[in-house]
Short mmCIF file of C-alpha atoms in Angstrom, two decimals:
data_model
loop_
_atom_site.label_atom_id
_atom_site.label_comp_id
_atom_site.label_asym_id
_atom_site.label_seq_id
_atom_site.Cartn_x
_atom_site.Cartn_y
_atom_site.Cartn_z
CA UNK A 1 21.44 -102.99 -99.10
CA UNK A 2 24.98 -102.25 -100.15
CA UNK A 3 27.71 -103.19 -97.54
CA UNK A 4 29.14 -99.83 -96.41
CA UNK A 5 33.20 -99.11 -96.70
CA UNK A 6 34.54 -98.94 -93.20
CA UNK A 7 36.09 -95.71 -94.29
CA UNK A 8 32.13 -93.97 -93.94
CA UNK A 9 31.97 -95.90 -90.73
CA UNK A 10 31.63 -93.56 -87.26
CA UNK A 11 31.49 -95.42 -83.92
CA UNK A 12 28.09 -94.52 -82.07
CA UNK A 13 28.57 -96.19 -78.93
CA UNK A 14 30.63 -99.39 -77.19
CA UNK A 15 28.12 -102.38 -75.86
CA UNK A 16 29.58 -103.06 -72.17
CA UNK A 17 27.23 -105.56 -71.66
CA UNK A 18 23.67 -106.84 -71.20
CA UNK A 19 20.85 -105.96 -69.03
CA UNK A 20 18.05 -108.63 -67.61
CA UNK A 21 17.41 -111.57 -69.80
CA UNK A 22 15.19 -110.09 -72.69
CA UNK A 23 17.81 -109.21 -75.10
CA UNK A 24 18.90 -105.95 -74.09
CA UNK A 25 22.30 -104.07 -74.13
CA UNK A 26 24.21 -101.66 -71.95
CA UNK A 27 25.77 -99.11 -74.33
CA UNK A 28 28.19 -96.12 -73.58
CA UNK A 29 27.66 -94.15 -76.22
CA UNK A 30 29.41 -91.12 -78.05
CA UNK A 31 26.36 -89.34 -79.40
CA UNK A 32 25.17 -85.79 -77.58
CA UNK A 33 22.27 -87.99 -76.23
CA UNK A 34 20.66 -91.74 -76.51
CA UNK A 35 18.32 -90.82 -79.34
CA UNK A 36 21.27 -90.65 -81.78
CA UNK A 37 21.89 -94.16 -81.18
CA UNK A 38 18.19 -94.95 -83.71
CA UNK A 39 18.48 -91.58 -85.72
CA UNK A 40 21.50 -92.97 -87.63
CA UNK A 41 19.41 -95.92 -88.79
CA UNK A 42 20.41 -99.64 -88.30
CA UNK A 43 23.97 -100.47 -86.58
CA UNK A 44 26.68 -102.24 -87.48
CA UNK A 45 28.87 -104.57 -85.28
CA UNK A 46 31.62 -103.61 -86.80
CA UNK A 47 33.15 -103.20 -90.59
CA UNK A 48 31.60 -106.33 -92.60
CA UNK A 49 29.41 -107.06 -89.38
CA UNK A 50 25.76 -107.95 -89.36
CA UNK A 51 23.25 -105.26 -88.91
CA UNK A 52 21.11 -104.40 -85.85
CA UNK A 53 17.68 -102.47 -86.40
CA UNK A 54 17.13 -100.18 -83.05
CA UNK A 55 13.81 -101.54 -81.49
CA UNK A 56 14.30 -98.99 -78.52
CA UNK A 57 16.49 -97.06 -76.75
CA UNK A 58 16.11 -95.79 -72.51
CA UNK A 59 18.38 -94.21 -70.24
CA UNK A 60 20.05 -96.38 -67.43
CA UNK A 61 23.31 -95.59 -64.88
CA UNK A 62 26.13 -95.58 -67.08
CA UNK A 63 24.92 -95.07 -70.88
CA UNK A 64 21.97 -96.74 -72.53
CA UNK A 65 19.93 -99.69 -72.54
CA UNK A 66 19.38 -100.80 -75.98
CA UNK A 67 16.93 -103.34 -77.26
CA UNK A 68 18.11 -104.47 -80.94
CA UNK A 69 16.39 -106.91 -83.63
#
């Protein structure tokens, strides 16, 4: 897959930490609603960053719990 220019980039969300012991993240994110966060395909950590496939995605108090690959 070609590595994207950071200029095409748009910011999705902000992890503010993790949730349990399983692997999963606390996001806030800036979509309308948590099903944005796997319609835009696999994210990026940031420019040049590796990239996370969306396994799942749940609402919990303060954004989204996110479980990536």
């Amino acid at each position: 897959m070609p590595k994207p220019r950071s200029d095409t980039l748009i910011c999705l969300g902000v992890v503010i930490g993790a949730i349990g012991v399983r692997g999963e993240v606390r996001v806030k994110t800036f979509t309308e609603n948590i099903d944005g966060l796997k319609a835009y395909g696999p994210l990026i950590a940031d420019p040049g960053g590796t990239r996370y496939k969306v396994r799942g995605v749940r609402p919990v108090k303060g954004g989204a719990g996110v479980r990536l690959e």
